[in-house]
Amino acid sequence: MNLEVLKYPIGRFQVPETVATDLVKQAIQRIEHFPKELQMAASHLPEDMLDRKYRPAGWTIRQLVHHLADSHMNAFIRFKLALTEENPVIKPYKENLWADLADSKLGIERSVQIVAGIHEKWVCLMQNMSQEQWKRSFFHPEQSKFIPLNVSALLYEWHGKHHLAHINQAKKIED
């Protein structure tokens, strides 16, 4: 299998030409169900399997789960910033360095719980946003662009599916 397919088993994220309300509603539903999918995919794996990588030089299942908690906490905060400030500049973070910090070597249950808690709050927030609020955005300095919240919701729907595919990929790899 080529490296591109190993890195992006469901393909790269593509922003649709039109971000229709139906797409956003679908993304919210997917984000709502994601914690259960993550729990089913990773929570009952033996410790040695948690340290399997989904590709050479990739992250382990353990790192992926901790990354999902880190990333989705940041996404939730970015939503709140965009809803309460005018086009805030968000703080990017070095996810590869975060994945090597001590907390990314812990068991995964706390991060699975963090994802569940964040998603519960995030879904409540998104389900109660007005059409005008969905148009609000934040500025991503590394990408040098404004990202509307409706596009961000689609991105994080993809992000969850993307890393679930990595977890499932790693589970199939022989030691």
XYZ file of N, CA, C and O in Angstrom:
700
model
N 0.852 -1.182 0.000
C 0.000 0.000 0.000
C 0.893 1.240 0.000
O 1.895 1.278 0.713
N 0.539 2.253 -0.773
C 1.401 3.434 -0.824
C 1.202 4.330 0.392
O 0.203 4.250 1.090
N 2.179 5.187 0.646
C 2.190 6.036 1.832
C 0.982 6.966 1.895
O 0.417 7.182 2.968
N 0.550 7.502 0.764
C -0.611 8.405 0.742
C -1.862 7.697 1.260
O -2.624 8.258 2.038
N -2.055 6.456 0.847
C -3.219 5.686 1.294
C -3.088 5.344 2.776
O -4.074 5.385 3.517
N -1.879 5.040 3.232
C -1.670 4.759 4.655
C -1.919 6.003 5.508
O -2.498 5.922 6.587
N -1.485 7.166 5.017
C -1.690 8.416 5.750
C -3.147 8.858 5.715
O -3.665 9.389 6.694
N -3.806 8.694 4.574
C -5.172 9.189 4.372
C -6.073 8.064 3.867
O -6.509 8.081 2.716
N -6.365 7.092 4.728
C -7.159 5.941 4.266
C -8.564 6.292 3.783
O -9.133 5.552 2.986
N -9.111 7.418 4.216
C -10.437 7.835 3.723
C -10.304 9.021 2.767
O -11.296 9.626 2.396
N -9.079 9.340 2.377
C -8.822 10.491 1.510
C -8.584 11.748 2.326
O -8.864 11.789 3.524
N -8.054 12.758 1.669
C -7.814 14.055 2.325
C -9.132 14.810 2.478
O -10.063 14.604 1.701
N -9.170 15.692 3.462
C -10.364 16.511 3.657
C -10.534 17.458 2.471
O -9.585 18.100 2.043
N -11.748 17.519 1.961
C -12.087 18.408 0.861
C -13.236 19.313 1.306
O -14.273 18.815 1.749
N -13.048 20.611 1.176
C -14.134 21.544 1.486
C -15.097 21.528 0.300
O -14.686 21.759 -0.837
N -16.372 21.236 0.552
C -17.328 21.236 -0.566
C -17.522 22.653 -1.104
O -17.305 23.634 -0.400
N -17.916 22.731 -2.368
C -18.165 24.048 -2.981
C -19.220 24.814 -2.198
O -19.106 26.008 -1.987
N -20.271 24.103 -1.796
C -21.344 24.703 -1.001
C -21.467 23.920 0.297
O -21.588 22.695 0.267
N -21.433 24.639 1.403
C -21.598 23.989 2.705
C -23.078 24.090 3.073
O -23.511 25.033 3.729
N -23.828 23.109 2.624
C -25.275 23.097 2.832
C -25.604 22.766 4.281
O -24.855 22.066 4.964
N -26.746 23.255 4.722
C -27.224 23.006 6.079
C -27.312 21.519 6.364
O -26.978 21.065 7.458
N -27.752 20.731 5.380
C -27.866 19.279 5.563
C -26.508 18.648 5.862
O -26.419 17.729 6.676
N -25.468 19.126 5.186
C -24.119 18.606 5.442
C -23.678 18.907 6.865
O -23.059 18.069 7.526
N -23.983 20.088 7.330
C -23.604 20.484 8.694
C -24.381 19.643 9.702
O -23.811 19.154 10.684
N -25.679 19.442 9.480
C -26.480 18.614 10.382
C -25.932 17.186 10.435
O -25.869 16.571 11.502
N -25.547 16.676 9.285
C -24.965 15.336 9.211
C -23.643 15.298 9.993
O -23.367 14.325 10.706
N -22.832 16.336 9.871
C -21.569 16.408 10.593
C -21.815 16.420 12.103
O -21.104 15.749 12.859
N -22.820 17.169 12.546
C -23.141 17.222 13.979
C -23.527 15.831 14.477
O -23.074 15.390 15.539
N -24.345 15.125 13.712
C -24.752 13.772 14.110
C -23.535 12.852 14.200
O -23.403 12.063 15.129
N -22.666 12.970 13.234
C -21.453 12.130 13.221
C -20.555 12.474 14.410
O -20.009 11.583 15.048
N -20.414 13.749 14.719
C -19.621 14.184 15.869
C -20.267 13.686 17.163
O -19.573 13.261 18.091
N -21.585 13.679 17.202
C -22.299 13.189 18.382
C -22.033 11.701 18.618
O -21.857 11.256 19.752
N -21.979 10.915 17.563
C -21.804 9.465 17.678
C -20.338 9.047 17.775
O -20.054 7.902 18.134
N -19.442 9.955 17.460
C -18.021 9.610 17.423
C -17.485 9.019 18.731
O -16.740 8.019 18.681
N -17.798 9.560 19.913
C -17.232 8.969 21.131
C -17.542 7.478 21.288
O -16.685 6.694 21.706
N -18.756 7.071 20.950
C -19.111 5.644 21.033
C -18.304 4.826 20.020
O -17.854 3.722 20.327
N -18.118 5.370 18.834
C -17.326 4.675 17.816
C -15.880 4.526 18.281
O -15.269 3.468 18.093
N -15.347 5.583 18.883
C -13.973 5.530 19.394
C -13.869 4.494 20.504
O -12.932 3.685 20.523
N -14.830 4.502 21.407
C -14.814 3.539 22.502
C -14.877 2.112 21.966
O -14.127 1.238 22.410
N -15.737 1.862 20.996
C -15.858 0.524 20.416
C -14.567 0.108 19.711
O -14.165 -1.046 19.773
N -13.914 1.048 19.052
C -12.712 0.720 18.281
C -11.488 0.499 19.154
O -10.619 -0.307 18.799
N -11.391 1.201 20.292
C -10.118 1.205 21.011
C -10.164 0.808 22.475
O -9.148 0.384 23.021
N -11.294 0.930 23.140
C -11.307 0.806 24.603
C -10.949 -0.563 25.159
O -10.440 -0.657 26.258
N -11.203 -1.615 24.456
C -10.965 -2.947 25.023
C -9.775 -3.657 24.390
O -9.677 -4.882 24.472
N -8.887 -2.876 23.826
C -7.704 -3.473 23.199
C -6.657 -3.810 24.260
O -6.500 -3.070 25.234
N -5.931 -4.890 24.050
C -4.842 -5.193 24.986
C -3.745 -4.123 24.900
O -3.581 -3.475 23.858
N -3.029 -3.949 26.004
C -1.995 -2.915 26.087
C -1.005 -2.974 24.929
O -0.639 -1.952 24.366
N -0.557 -4.177 24.563
C 0.444 -4.273 23.491
C -0.109 -3.795 22.154
O 0.613 -3.219 21.349
N -1.405 -3.982 21.930
C -1.998 -3.524 20.671
C -2.101 -1.993 20.640
O -2.006 -1.389 19.572
N -2.253 -1.358 21.805
C -2.324 0.102 21.855
C -1.034 0.747 21.361
O -1.044 1.905 20.954
N 0.040 0.001 21.380
C 1.331 0.539 20.938
C 1.682 0.162 19.495
O 2.800 0.376 19.051
N 0.700 -0.345 18.764
C 0.888 -0.610 17.330
C 0.712 0.673 16.542
O -0.191 1.464 16.808
N 1.548 0.823 15.519
C 1.448 1.977 14.624
C 0.589 1.614 13.419
O 0.587 0.476 12.969
N -0.094 2.614 12.894
C -0.947 2.376 11.725
C -0.158 2.431 10.421
O -0.649 2.019 9.371
N 1.064 2.944 10.492
C 1.965 2.973 9.333
C 3.370 3.222 9.858
O 3.544 3.706 10.972
N 4.404 2.908 9.036
C 5.764 3.228 9.467
C 5.882 4.727 9.746
O 5.353 5.546 8.994
N 6.530 5.075 10.838
C 6.728 6.470 11.265
C 5.413 7.163 11.633
O 5.375 8.378 11.755
N 4.357 6.398 11.798
C 3.070 6.969 12.215
C 2.902 6.867 13.718
O 3.792 6.405 14.436
N 1.756 7.297 14.195
C 1.448 7.231 15.615
C 0.915 5.852 15.993
O 0.383 5.119 15.152
N 1.010 5.555 17.270
C 0.405 4.336 17.798
C -1.084 4.599 18.038
O -1.535 5.750 18.050
N -1.824 3.512 18.258
C -3.240 3.664 18.602
C -3.360 4.533 19.853
O -4.209 5.427 19.922
N -2.495 4.303 20.830
C -2.513 5.078 22.075
C -2.346 6.571 21.770
O -3.094 7.406 22.261
N -1.352 6.906 20.941
C -1.119 8.308 20.583
C -2.304 8.893 19.815
O -2.656 10.056 20.013
N -2.907 8.097 18.947
C -4.070 8.569 18.190
C -5.224 8.941 19.116
O -5.855 9.988 18.946
N -5.499 8.097 20.107
C -6.606 8.369 21.025
C -6.319 9.642 21.823
O -7.193 10.503 21.968
N -5.090 9.769 22.321
C -4.748 10.982 23.078
C -4.789 12.215 22.165
O -5.236 13.288 22.584
N -4.356 12.058 20.932
C -4.416 13.154 19.959
C -5.861 13.589 19.726
O -6.149 14.792 19.630
N -6.774 12.634 19.617
C -8.180 12.983 19.398
C -8.716 13.827 20.547
O -9.429 14.807 20.318
N -8.353 13.491 21.776
C -8.779 14.307 22.919
C -8.177 15.708 22.820
O -8.885 16.712 22.967
N -6.874 15.793 22.550
C -6.204 17.097 22.435
C -6.823 17.939 21.318
O -7.146 19.112 21.500
N -6.963 17.328 20.156
C -7.437 18.041 18.980
C -8.882 18.515 19.143
O -9.219 19.658 18.806
N -9.733 17.652 19.661
C -11.140 18.007 19.756
C -11.389 18.998 20.895
O -12.320 19.798 20.806
N -10.534 18.985 21.933
C -10.611 20.053 22.940
C -10.297 21.393 22.280
O -10.983 22.386 22.512
N -9.250 21.416 21.459
C -8.885 22.644 20.759
C -10.000 23.095 19.827
O -10.316 24.283 19.751
N -10.615 22.157 19.118
C -11.705 22.506 18.197
C -12.877 23.132 18.947
O -13.431 24.149 18.509
N -13.252 22.544 20.063
C -14.354 23.060 20.872
C -14.037 24.484 21.343
O -14.880 25.388 21.243
N -12.840 24.699 21.806
C -12.439 26.039 22.266
C -12.429 27.023 21.104
O -12.847 28.176 21.244
N -11.993 26.588 19.933
C -12.006 27.468 18.757
C -13.436 27.879 18.409
O -13.683 29.028 18.025
N -14.375 26.957 18.531
C -15.785 27.288 18.308
C -16.230 28.369 19.282
O -16.846 29.363 18.895
N -15.922 28.180 20.559
C -16.361 29.133 21.574
C -15.716 30.503 21.356
O -16.365 31.538 21.513
N -14.443 30.504 20.970
C -13.780 31.777 20.675
C -14.469 32.478 19.505
O -14.746 33.675 19.566
N -14.747 31.729 18.442
C -15.371 32.328 17.260
C -16.784 32.830 17.555
O -17.237 33.793 16.933
N -17.454 32.189 18.490
C -18.819 32.611 18.841
C -18.843 33.819 19.775
O -19.870 34.477 19.893
N -17.720 34.117 20.400
C -17.708 35.195 21.393
C -16.750 36.331 21.052
O -16.718 37.338 21.763
N -15.987 36.182 19.982
C -15.057 37.223 19.551
C -15.190 37.387 18.035
O -15.627 36.477 17.348
N -14.764 38.533 17.533
C -14.803 38.765 16.081
C -13.547 38.213 15.428
O -12.446 38.725 15.652
N -13.713 37.138 14.665
C -12.618 36.527 13.905
C -11.330 36.378 14.727
O -10.275 36.874 14.342
N -11.414 35.671 15.850
C -10.216 35.528 16.682
C -9.102 34.772 15.956
O -9.368 33.914 15.116
N -7.885 35.121 16.294
C -6.726 34.375 15.797
C -6.530 33.228 16.782
O -6.348 33.447 17.981
N -6.597 32.005 16.285
C -6.457 30.854 17.173
C -4.978 30.539 17.366
O -4.120 30.980 16.606
N -4.706 29.759 18.378
C -3.345 29.340 18.686
C -3.132 27.944 18.126
O -3.705 26.976 18.613
N -2.328 27.822 17.074
C -1.993 26.480 16.595
C -1.117 25.771 17.634
O -0.565 26.414 18.523
N -0.995 24.486 17.516
C -0.129 23.737 18.418
C 0.617 22.677 17.611
O 0.179 22.276 16.536
N 1.723 22.234 18.131
C 2.566 21.251 17.437
C 2.124 19.849 17.854
O 2.653 19.264 18.783
N 1.127 19.326 17.112
C 0.509 18.062 17.489
C 1.501 16.906 17.550
O 1.368 16.018 18.392
N 2.509 16.906 16.671
C 3.501 15.822 16.716
C 4.301 15.858 18.009
O 4.643 14.804 18.550
N 4.591 17.060 18.513
C 5.306 17.170 19.786
C 4.385 16.816 20.953
O 4.813 16.179 21.920
N 3.119 17.215 20.865
C 2.160 16.852 21.911
C 2.044 15.326 22.008
O 1.902 14.774 23.092
N 2.090 14.642 20.869
C 1.945 13.179 20.841
C 3.115 12.469 21.505
O 3.017 11.275 21.812
N 4.205 13.170 21.738
C 5.366 12.574 22.400
C 5.485 12.952 23.867
O 6.411 12.518 24.549
N 4.563 13.767 24.378
C 4.604 14.156 25.785
C 4.157 12.987 26.676
O 3.502 12.049 26.216
N 4.518 13.060 27.952
C 4.287 11.961 28.895
C 2.830 11.509 28.962
O 2.550 10.311 29.070
N 1.872 12.441 28.879
C 0.461 12.049 29.002
C -0.015 11.197 27.828
O -1.014 10.495 27.945
N 0.713 11.218 26.731
C 0.330 10.390 25.575
C 0.821 8.956 25.707
O 0.636 8.149 24.805
N 1.435 8.660 26.837
C 1.877 7.287 27.108
C 0.982 6.612 28.149
O 1.137 5.444 28.460
N 0.030 7.370 28.690
C -0.921 6.825 29.663
C -1.890 5.860 28.987
O -1.970 5.787 27.754
N -2.692 5.183 29.811
C -3.802 4.408 29.273
C -4.754 5.354 28.548
O -4.707 6.570 28.746
N -5.624 4.806 27.733
C -6.458 5.655 26.868
C -7.811 6.023 27.459
O -8.489 6.906 26.937
N -8.220 5.385 28.552
C -9.582 5.590 29.050
C -9.893 7.048 29.376
O -10.985 7.517 29.105
N -8.964 7.765 29.973
C -9.232 9.168 30.315
C -9.437 9.999 29.051
O -10.307 10.867 29.006
N -8.658 9.735 28.021
C -8.837 10.487 26.776
C -10.150 10.116 26.092
O -10.805 10.971 25.499
N -10.556 8.857 26.180
C -11.869 8.454 25.643
C -12.963 9.203 26.403
O -13.923 9.705 25.802
N -12.813 9.325 27.721
C -13.792 10.068 28.527
C -13.779 11.561 28.184
O -14.835 12.192 28.140
N -12.594 12.115 27.953
C -12.496 13.528 27.567
C -13.233 13.751 26.257
O -14.011 14.700 26.125
N -12.998 12.869 25.286
C -13.687 12.994 23.996
C -15.201 12.947 24.214
O -15.938 13.769 23.664
N -15.674 12.034 25.040
C -17.118 11.923 25.288
C -17.658 13.209 25.918
O -18.697 13.726 25.489
N -16.963 13.748 26.901
C -17.422 14.964 27.560
C -17.382 16.181 26.652
O -18.338 16.966 26.598
N -16.284 16.327 25.934
C -16.155 17.461 24.998
C -17.230 17.380 23.924
O -17.870 18.374 23.595
N -17.442 16.205 23.375
C -18.426 16.051 22.307
C -19.839 16.341 22.794
O -20.639 16.912 22.056
N -20.142 15.959 24.043
C -21.469 16.254 24.576
C -21.697 17.767 24.630
O -22.741 18.270 24.205
N -20.714 18.498 25.138
C -20.821 19.962 25.205
C -20.824 20.573 23.801
O -21.594 21.477 23.505
N -19.950 20.090 22.934
C -19.784 20.624 21.582
C -21.058 20.427 20.770
O -21.520 21.344 20.082
N -21.642 19.237 20.845
C -22.878 18.954 20.104
C -24.009 19.847 20.614
O -24.766 20.409 19.812
N -24.107 20.014 21.932
C -25.132 20.920 22.486
C -24.949 22.325 21.917
O -25.916 22.960 21.492
N -23.715 22.780 21.893
C -23.413 24.103 21.350
C -23.836 24.202 19.883
O -24.565 25.110 19.488
N -23.410 23.227 19.076
C -23.700 23.266 17.639
C -25.194 23.151 17.343
O -25.688 23.798 16.430
N -25.896 22.329 18.108
C -27.332 22.158 17.869
C -28.128 23.423 18.192
O -29.264 23.551 17.757
N -27.527 24.327 18.913
C -28.222 25.548 19.314
C -27.680 26.798 18.641
O -28.012 27.917 19.045
N -26.868 26.622 17.610
C -26.322 27.770 16.882
C -27.301 28.246 15.813
O -27.963 27.445 15.163
N -27.347 29.555 15.624
C -28.177 30.142 14.568
C -27.428 30.063 13.236
O -26.209 29.822 13.200
N -28.154 30.307 12.143
C -27.520 30.330 10.821
C -26.409 31.384 10.769
O -25.372 31.165 10.154
N -26.637 32.506 11.405
C -25.614 33.564 11.436
C -24.365 33.106 12.183
O -23.250 33.408 11.778
N -24.562 32.390 13.263
C -23.411 31.917 14.039
C -22.567 30.924 13.252
O -21.349 30.901 13.399
N -23.204 30.121 12.399
C -22.450 29.162 11.587
C -21.512 29.861 10.606
O -20.545 29.280 10.142
N -21.806 31.115 10.287
C -20.967 31.875 9.343
C -19.770 32.515 10.035
O -18.857 33.005 9.370
N -19.784 32.541 11.369
C -18.666 33.125 12.106
C -17.410 32.298 11.846
O -17.487 31.130 11.464
N -16.253 32.916 12.043
C -15.014 32.212 11.721
C -13.909 32.572 12.698
O -14.028 33.499 13.494
N -12.851 31.804 12.600
C -11.611 32.122 13.305
C -10.501 32.160 12.272
O -10.635 31.610 11.169
N -9.406 32.821 12.614
C -8.266 32.923 11.705
C -7.204 31.931 12.138
O -6.790 31.911 13.297
N -6.776 31.096 11.192
C -5.722 30.120 11.458
C -4.413 30.673 10.900
O -4.234 30.732 9.687
N -3.486 31.114 11.770
C -2.275 31.779 11.280
C -1.348 30.882 10.458
O -0.682 31.373 9.554
N -1.307 29.587 10.733
C -0.443 28.703 9.933
C -1.002 28.513 8.525
O -0.248 28.327 7.577
N -2.316 28.531 8.400
C -2.951 28.380 7.087
C -3.220 29.723 6.425
O -3.622 29.768 5.270
N -3.021 30.795 7.172
C -3.261 32.165 6.689
C -4.651 32.338 6.087
O -4.802 32.925 5.010
N -5.657 31.806 6.796
C -7.020 31.969 6.292
C -8.034 31.906 7.421
O -7.775 31.364 8.491
N -9.195 32.497 7.124
C -10.331 32.427 8.029
C -11.059 31.112 7.771
O -11.266 30.735 6.615
N -11.444 30.444 8.832
C -12.164 29.175 8.715
C -13.539 29.351 9.353
O -13.645 29.551 10.563
N -14.594 29.302 8.533
C -15.950 29.416 9.080
C -16.286 28.190 9.935
O -15.789 27.087 9.683
N -17.149 28.386 10.913
C -17.503 27.284 11.809
C -18.196 26.139 11.081
O -18.008 24.973 11.442
N -18.964 26.443 10.038
C -19.611 25.345 9.308
C -18.569 24.450 8.624
O -18.701 23.230 8.615
N -17.512 25.038 8.115
C -16.432 24.253 7.501
C -15.660 23.499 8.584
O -15.288 22.334 8.404
N -15.448 24.137 9.722
C -14.754 23.483 10.828
C -15.514 22.242 11.302
O -14.907 21.212 11.601
N -16.838 22.318 11.346
C -17.636 21.146 11.735
C -17.413 20.000 10.755
O -17.242 18.845 11.164
N -17.398 20.312 9.462
C -17.153 19.268 8.457
C -15.751 18.688 8.597
O -15.550 17.481 8.454
N -14.796 19.556 8.875
C -13.411 19.112 9.057
C -13.306 18.126 10.223
O -12.660 17.086 10.111
N -13.955 18.433 11.338
C -13.839 17.550 12.496
C -14.673 16.289 12.359
O -14.323 15.263 12.958
N -15.721 16.319 11.566
C -16.403 15.065 11.218
C -15.417 14.172 10.487
O -15.254 12.996 10.808
N -14.726 14.750 9.487
C -13.716 14.010 8.728
C -12.587 13.551 9.653
O -12.127 12.405 9.566
N -12.117 14.423 10.536
C -10.990 14.132 11.415
C -11.256 12.882 12.257
O -10.382 12.026 12.398
N -12.452 12.776 12.803
C -12.799 11.595 13.579
C -12.770 10.331 12.729
O -12.167 9.320 13.122
N -13.407 10.377 11.565
C -13.419 9.210 10.669
C -12.004 8.852 10.229
O -11.650 7.672 10.140
N -11.197 9.866 9.947
C -9.806 9.706 9.506
C -9.008 8.904 10.540
O -8.339 7.916 10.205
N -9.099 9.295 11.809
C -8.311 8.611 12.828
C -8.934 7.282 13.255
O -8.199 6.372 13.650
N -10.242 7.126 13.148
C -10.834 5.793 13.362
C -10.302 4.820 12.314
O -10.012 3.662 12.628
N -10.159 5.290 11.091
C -9.597 4.439 10.036
C -8.154 4.067 10.370
O -7.730 2.931 10.135
N -7.391 5.004 10.932
C -6.018 4.695 11.354
C -6.015 3.616 12.441
O -5.191 2.692 12.413
N -6.905 3.774 13.415
C -6.978 2.787 14.511
C -7.310 1.412 13.942
O -6.652 0.417 14.281
N -8.277 1.350 13.066
C -8.666 0.059 12.479
C -7.555 -0.503 11.608
O -7.356 -1.715 11.559
N -6.816 0.363 10.949
C -5.669 -0.046 10.134
C -4.601 -0.677 11.041
O -4.060 -1.737 10.727
N -4.305 -0.034 12.159
C -3.277 -0.532 13.089
C -3.684 -1.872 13.688
O -2.828 -2.741 13.909
N -4.968 -2.057 13.954
C -5.429 -3.310 14.544
C -5.209 -4.494 13.611
O -5.061 -5.641 14.063
N -5.137 -4.249 12.303
C -4.952 -5.325 11.321
C -3.488 -5.675 11.087
O -3.195 -6.701 10.483
N -2.585 -4.822 11.561
C -1.161 -5.047 11.327
C -0.658 -6.111 12.280
O -0.915 -6.072 13.477
N 0.076 -7.064 11.740
C 0.680 -8.122 12.548
C 1.907 -7.572 13.258
O 2.612 -6.732 12.724
N 2.146 -8.087 14.457
C 3.336 -7.659 15.213
C 4.622 -7.987 14.492
O 4.791 -8.902 13.809
